[in-house]
Amino acid sequence: MGNPYESDKLVAEYLFFHYAGEKEFSGGMPLPEEALNFPVRVVTGLADLSLSPRRALDLGCAVGRSSFELSRQIPDVLGVDFSAAFIRAADVLKANGEISCKVVLEGERLVDFTARLPSGVNGSRICFETGDATALRTDIGTFDLVLAANLLCRLPEPARLLARLPELVAPGGQLLLATPFSWLPEYTAPEHWIGGRAATGSSWDALCRVLEPHFELQLRKDLPFLIREHSRKFQYGFSLGSRWVRRA
Ligand SMILES: C[S@@+](CC[C@H](N)C(=O)[O-])C[C@H]1O[C@@H](n2cnc3c(N)ncnc32)[C@H](O)[C@@H]1O
């Protein structure tokens, strides 16, 4: 399978998901309000910013909205994504404050959309780079906050990221995870799923077993999200969000 996240269609779908205003996003459909603005809510709903984190890592940042949200309060933010097309779009937004694309209206009919940075974010605090969350460069350092939103079940070997996390998060630092545990063989061979099989049991329990030796669970909450495929079709999912603090 080629990487779907490199296509113009997915770049546009994610720009719309991350940056469309609520009215534009819904196009008049009666969508559940609590499922809007997911890339903002993973930050506002999971991060403890009272700890004044100085350095943050957004893994699988896509077109960057959560990284921009982190930049409101965190002086040094690194957004990493495997898709060069997503990182290019995030960099254009950072440089120009906006980027235009065409989103699907229906069938082959496309409509212009311009994604614009919201006020109050600070692009000068962010670096975007392409990279593999399961094979990060060795000199990437440690972070006071690491976010991985809707990433785990898109990795071929999620256990490799989980094994690296204790090294990435500084002692006392926070790990923010959000995942709908949507295991699909086209992304992750079943033998690499974290739970989710008859023999391995619940994904949440399996995740806790891996993290608990190194992290203490502080918060767990459901985070609904909506991704628009076209004007009359939306993916409605529920990520399981959690905040973990790195044990000293
Ligand atoms: C479902 S999207 C979630 C994007 C974003 N975090 C959000 O919440 O909207 C998964 C993202 O992970 C990225 N990704 C997939 N495999 C990756 C890997 N090995 N390393 C880094 N990013 C990866 C994809 O390119 C895509 O941007």
CSV table of C-alpha atoms and ligand atoms in Angstrom, one decimal:
chain,number,residue,atom,x,y,z
A,1,MET,CA,0.0,0.0,0.0
A,2,GLY,CA,1.4,3.5,-0.9
A,3,ASN,CA,1.3,6.0,1.9
A,4,PRO,CA,-2.3,7.5,1.7
A,5,TYR,CA,-1.1,10.5,3.8
A,6,GLU,CA,1.0,11.7,0.9
A,7,SER,CA,-2.0,12.3,-1.4
A,8,ASP,CA,-3.4,15.7,-2.2
A,9,LYS,CA,-6.8,14.4,-1.1
A,10,LEU,CA,-5.7,13.5,2.4
A,11,VAL,CA,-3.7,16.7,2.8
A,12,ALA,CA,-6.9,18.6,2.0
A,13,GLU,CA,-9.0,16.4,4.2
A,14,TYR,CA,-6.6,17.0,7.1
A,15,LEU,CA,-6.3,20.8,6.5
A,16,PHE,CA,-10.1,20.9,6.6
A,17,PHE,CA,-10.2,18.7,9.8
A,18,HIS,CA,-7.6,20.8,11.5
A,19,TYR,CA,-8.4,24.4,10.4
A,20,ALA,CA,-12.0,24.7,9.1
A,21,GLY,CA,-14.3,26.9,11.3
A,22,GLU,CA,-17.3,25.1,12.8
A,23,LYS,CA,-19.8,26.4,10.3
A,24,GLU,CA,-17.7,25.7,7.3
A,25,PHE,CA,-16.8,22.2,8.7
A,26,SER,CA,-20.4,21.2,9.2
A,27,GLY,CA,-21.7,22.7,6.0
A,28,GLY,CA,-25.1,23.1,7.8
A,29,MET,CA,-25.3,19.4,8.9
A,30,PRO,CA,-26.4,18.9,12.5
A,31,LEU,CA,-23.1,17.5,13.8
A,32,PRO,CA,-22.4,16.7,17.5
A,33,GLU,CA,-20.6,19.9,18.7
A,34,GLU,CA,-18.5,18.0,21.2
A,35,ALA,CA,-16.8,16.1,18.4
A,36,LEU,CA,-15.5,19.3,16.6
A,37,ASN,CA,-12.0,20.7,17.0
A,38,PHE,CA,-10.3,17.5,18.0
A,39,PRO,CA,-6.7,18.7,17.3
A,40,VAL,CA,-7.4,21.6,19.7
A,41,ARG,CA,-9.1,19.5,22.4
A,42,VAL,CA,-6.3,16.9,22.6
A,43,VAL,CA,-4.2,19.8,23.9
A,44,THR,CA,-6.7,21.7,26.0
A,45,GLY,CA,-8.3,18.5,27.3
A,46,LEU,CA,-5.2,16.5,28.1
A,47,ALA,CA,-2.2,18.8,28.8
A,48,ASP,CA,-1.4,20.1,32.2
A,49,LEU,CA,0.0,23.5,31.2
A,50,SER,CA,0.3,24.6,34.8
A,51,LEU,CA,3.5,22.7,34.8
A,52,SER,CA,5.0,25.2,32.3
A,53,PRO,CA,6.5,22.7,29.9
A,54,ARG,CA,9.4,24.2,27.9
A,55,ARG,CA,9.9,21.7,25.2
A,56,ALA,CA,7.1,19.7,23.4
A,57,LEU,CA,7.0,17.0,20.8
A,58,ASP,CA,3.9,16.3,18.6
A,59,LEU,CA,4.3,12.9,17.0
A,60,GLY,CA,2.2,12.3,13.9
A,61,CYS,CA,1.5,16.0,13.8
A,62,ALA,CA,-0.1,15.8,10.3
A,63,VAL,CA,-0.7,19.4,9.1
A,64,GLY,CA,0.2,20.8,12.5
A,65,ARG,CA,-2.9,22.2,14.3
A,66,SER,CA,-2.0,20.6,17.7
A,67,SER,CA,1.6,21.8,17.4
A,68,PHE,CA,0.3,25.3,16.7
A,69,GLU,CA,-2.0,25.0,19.8
A,70,LEU,CA,1.0,23.9,21.9
A,71,SER,CA,3.0,26.9,20.7
A,72,ARG,CA,0.5,29.3,22.5
A,73,GLN,CA,2.2,28.4,25.8
A,74,ILE,CA,5.3,26.3,25.0
A,75,PRO,CA,8.4,28.0,23.7
A,76,ASP,CA,9.9,25.1,21.8
A,77,VAL,CA,7.7,22.7,19.9
A,78,LEU,CA,8.8,20.0,17.4
A,79,GLY,CA,6.2,18.5,15.1
A,80,VAL,CA,7.2,15.2,13.4
A,81,ASP,CA,5.2,13.4,10.7
A,82,PHE,CA,6.1,10.6,8.3
A,83,SER,CA,4.3,12.3,5.5
A,84,ALA,CA,6.4,14.8,3.6
A,85,ALA,CA,3.3,16.3,2.0
A,86,PHE,CA,1.7,17.0,5.5
A,87,ILE,CA,5.0,18.6,6.7
A,88,ARG,CA,5.2,20.8,3.6
A,89,ALA,CA,1.6,22.0,4.2
A,90,ALA,CA,2.4,22.7,7.9
A,91,ASP,CA,5.5,24.7,6.9
A,92,VAL,CA,3.5,26.8,4.4
A,93,LEU,CA,1.0,27.6,7.1
A,94,LYS,CA,3.9,28.5,9.5
A,95,ALA,CA,5.5,30.8,6.8
A,96,ASN,CA,2.4,32.4,5.3
A,97,GLY,CA,-0.3,31.9,7.9
A,98,GLU,CA,-2.5,30.3,5.3
A,99,ILE,CA,-2.7,27.6,2.6
A,100,SER,CA,-5.2,26.9,-0.1
A,101,CYS,CA,-6.4,23.5,-1.2
A,102,LYS,CA,-9.4,21.8,-2.7
A,103,VAL,CA,-11.7,19.6,-0.6
A,104,VAL,CA,-14.2,17.1,-1.8
A,105,LEU,CA,-17.8,18.3,-2.1
A,106,GLU,CA,-19.2,15.2,-3.7
A,107,GLY,CA,-17.8,12.7,-6.2
A,108,GLU,CA,-15.3,14.5,-8.4
A,109,ARG,CA,-16.6,18.0,-7.5
A,110,LEU,CA,-14.1,19.9,-5.4
A,111,VAL,CA,-14.4,23.2,-3.6
A,112,ASP,CA,-11.7,25.7,-2.6
A,113,PHE,CA,-10.7,25.9,1.0
A,114,THR,CA,-8.2,28.2,2.6
A,115,ALA,CA,-6.8,27.0,5.9
A,116,ARG,CA,-5.7,29.9,8.1
A,117,LEU,CA,-3.7,29.9,11.4
A,118,PRO,CA,-5.9,31.0,14.3
A,119,SER,CA,-4.8,34.1,16.3
A,120,GLY,CA,-2.5,33.7,19.2
A,121,VAL,CA,-0.4,30.8,18.0
A,122,ASN,CA,3.3,31.4,17.5
A,123,GLY,CA,4.9,29.6,14.5
A,124,SER,CA,8.3,30.9,15.4
A,125,ARG,CA,8.3,28.5,18.3
A,126,ILE,CA,7.7,25.5,16.1
A,127,CYS,CA,9.9,23.3,13.9
A,128,PHE,CA,8.2,20.8,11.6
A,129,GLU,CA,10.2,17.8,10.3
A,130,THR,CA,9.6,14.5,8.6
A,131,GLY,CA,10.4,11.5,10.6
A,132,ASP,CA,9.3,8.1,11.7
A,133,ALA,CA,7.9,8.0,15.2
A,134,THR,CA,9.2,4.4,15.5
A,135,ALA,CA,12.7,5.3,14.4
A,136,LEU,CA,13.3,8.9,15.7
A,137,ARG,CA,16.7,10.4,15.2
A,138,THR,CA,19.0,9.6,18.1
A,139,ASP,CA,19.8,13.2,18.9
A,140,ILE,CA,16.2,14.4,19.3
A,141,GLY,CA,16.6,14.8,23.0
A,142,THR,CA,14.0,14.8,25.8
A,143,PHE,CA,10.8,16.7,26.1
A,144,ASP,CA,8.6,18.0,29.0
A,145,LEU,CA,5.5,17.1,26.9
A,146,VAL,CA,5.0,14.4,24.2
A,147,LEU,CA,1.7,14.2,22.3
A,148,ALA,CA,0.8,11.3,20.0
A,149,ALA,CA,-2.8,11.8,18.8
A,150,ASN,CA,-4.5,9.1,16.7
A,151,LEU,CA,-1.1,7.7,15.8
A,152,LEU,CA,-0.6,4.4,17.6
A,153,CYS,CA,-3.0,2.4,15.4
A,154,ARG,CA,-1.5,3.8,12.2
A,155,LEU,CA,2.0,2.5,13.0
A,156,PRO,CA,3.4,-0.8,11.6
A,157,GLU,CA,5.0,-1.5,15.0
A,158,PRO,CA,3.5,0.6,17.7
A,159,ALA,CA,5.5,-1.2,20.4
A,160,ARG,CA,8.7,0.4,19.0
A,161,LEU,CA,7.3,3.9,19.8
A,162,LEU,CA,6.0,2.7,23.3
A,163,ALA,CA,9.5,1.4,24.1
A,164,ARG,CA,11.1,4.7,23.2
A,165,LEU,CA,8.7,6.9,25.2
A,166,PRO,CA,10.5,6.5,28.6
A,167,GLU,CA,13.6,8.0,27.0
A,168,LEU,CA,11.7,10.8,25.2
A,169,VAL,CA,9.7,12.1,28.2
A,170,ALA,CA,11.8,13.9,30.8
A,171,PRO,CA,11.3,12.7,34.4
A,172,GLY,CA,8.2,14.6,35.7
A,173,GLY,CA,7.2,15.3,32.1
A,174,GLN,CA,3.9,14.4,30.6
A,175,LEU,CA,2.9,12.0,27.9
A,176,LEU,CA,-0.5,12.7,26.1
A,177,LEU,CA,-1.9,9.8,24.2
A,178,ALA,CA,-5.2,9.7,22.2
A,179,THR,CA,-6.1,6.6,20.3
A,180,PRO,CA,-9.4,5.0,19.0
A,181,PHE,CA,-7.5,1.7,18.8
A,182,SER,CA,-8.8,1.3,15.2
A,183,TRP,CA,-6.5,-1.6,14.4
A,184,LEU,CA,-6.4,-2.3,10.7
A,185,PRO,CA,-4.1,-4.9,9.1
A,186,GLU,CA,-3.3,-2.5,6.2
A,187,TYR,CA,-1.5,-0.3,8.8
A,188,THR,CA,-0.5,-2.8,11.5
A,189,ALA,CA,-0.2,-6.5,11.1
A,190,PRO,CA,-2.3,-8.2,13.8
A,191,GLU,CA,0.7,-9.7,15.6
A,192,HIS,CA,1.8,-6.1,16.3
A,193,TRP,CA,-1.5,-4.8,17.7
A,194,ILE,CA,-1.4,-3.6,21.3
A,195,GLY,CA,-4.2,-5.8,22.6
A,196,GLY,CA,-7.3,-6.0,20.5
A,197,ARG,CA,-7.1,-9.8,19.9
A,198,ALA,CA,-8.8,-12.7,21.6
A,199,ALA,CA,-5.5,-13.8,23.0
A,200,THR,CA,-4.3,-10.3,24.1
A,201,GLY,CA,-7.4,-8.8,25.5
A,202,SER,CA,-8.3,-5.1,25.8
A,203,SER,CA,-6.1,-2.6,24.0
A,204,TRP,CA,-6.3,-0.2,27.0
A,205,ASP,CA,-5.2,-2.9,29.4
A,206,ALA,CA,-2.3,-3.9,27.1
A,207,LEU,CA,-1.3,-0.2,26.8
A,208,CYS,CA,-1.3,0.2,30.6
A,209,ARG,CA,0.8,-2.9,31.1
A,210,VAL,CA,3.5,-1.4,28.8
A,211,LEU,CA,3.4,2.2,30.2
A,212,GLU,CA,2.9,1.6,33.9
A,213,PRO,CA,6.5,0.7,34.8
A,214,HIS,CA,7.6,4.1,33.6
A,215,PHE,CA,4.6,6.4,33.8
A,216,GLU,CA,1.8,7.1,36.2
A,217,LEU,CA,-1.7,7.6,34.8
A,218,GLN,CA,-3.1,11.0,35.7
A,219,LEU,CA,-6.1,11.4,33.5
A,220,ARG,CA,-8.2,9.3,31.1
A,221,LYS,CA,-11.1,10.7,29.0
A,222,ASP,CA,-13.0,10.0,25.8
A,223,LEU,CA,-12.3,12.4,23.0
A,224,PRO,CA,-14.8,12.3,20.1
A,225,PHE,CA,-13.7,13.4,16.7
A,226,LEU,CA,-15.2,14.0,13.3
A,227,ILE,CA,-13.3,13.9,10.0
A,228,ARG,CA,-15.2,15.0,6.9
A,229,GLU,CA,-14.8,12.7,3.8
A,230,HIS,CA,-17.3,14.8,1.7
A,231,SER,CA,-20.1,17.1,2.4
A,232,ARG,CA,-22.5,14.3,3.4
A,233,LYS,CA,-20.1,11.8,4.9
A,234,PHE,CA,-18.1,12.1,8.2
A,235,GLN,CA,-16.1,9.6,10.2
A,236,TYR,CA,-17.2,9.8,13.8
A,237,GLY,CA,-14.8,8.2,16.2
A,238,PHE,CA,-13.9,8.2,19.9
A,239,SER,CA,-10.3,8.4,20.9
A,240,LEU,CA,-9.3,7.3,24.3
A,241,GLY,CA,-7.3,10.2,25.7
A,242,SER,CA,-4.8,9.8,28.6
A,243,ARG,CA,-2.2,11.8,30.4
A,244,TRP,CA,0.7,10.0,31.9
A,245,VAL,CA,3.5,11.5,34.0
A,246,ARG,CA,7.0,10.1,33.7
A,247,ARG,CA,8.2,8.6,36.9
A,248,ALA,CA,11.4,10.0,38.3
B,1,LIG,C1,-4.8,9.5,11.9
B,1,LIG,S1,-3.6,10.8,11.5
B,1,LIG,C2,-3.6,11.7,13.0
B,1,LIG,C3,-3.0,13.1,12.8
B,1,LIG,C4,-3.1,14.1,13.9
B,1,LIG,N1,-2.2,13.7,15.1
B,1,LIG,C5,-4.5,14.3,14.3
B,1,LIG,O1,-4.8,14.0,15.5
B,1,LIG,O2,-5.3,14.8,13.5
B,1,LIG,C6,-2.1,9.8,11.7
B,1,LIG,C7,-0.8,10.6,11.3
B,1,LIG,O3,0.3,9.9,11.7
B,1,LIG,C8,1.2,10.0,10.6
B,1,LIG,N2,2.1,8.8,10.6
B,1,LIG,C9,1.8,7.6,10.2
B,1,LIG,N3,2.9,6.8,10.4
B,1,LIG,C10,3.8,7.5,11.0
B,1,LIG,C11,5.1,7.3,11.5
B,1,LIG,N4,5.7,6.1,11.4
B,1,LIG,N5,5.8,8.3,12.1
B,1,LIG,C12,5.3,9.5,12.2
B,1,LIG,N6,4.1,9.8,11.7
B,1,LIG,C13,3.3,8.8,11.2
B,1,LIG,C14,0.4,10.2,9.4
B,1,LIG,O4,1.2,10.7,8.3
B,1,LIG,C15,-0.7,11.0,9.9
B,1,LIG,O5,-0.4,12.4,9.8
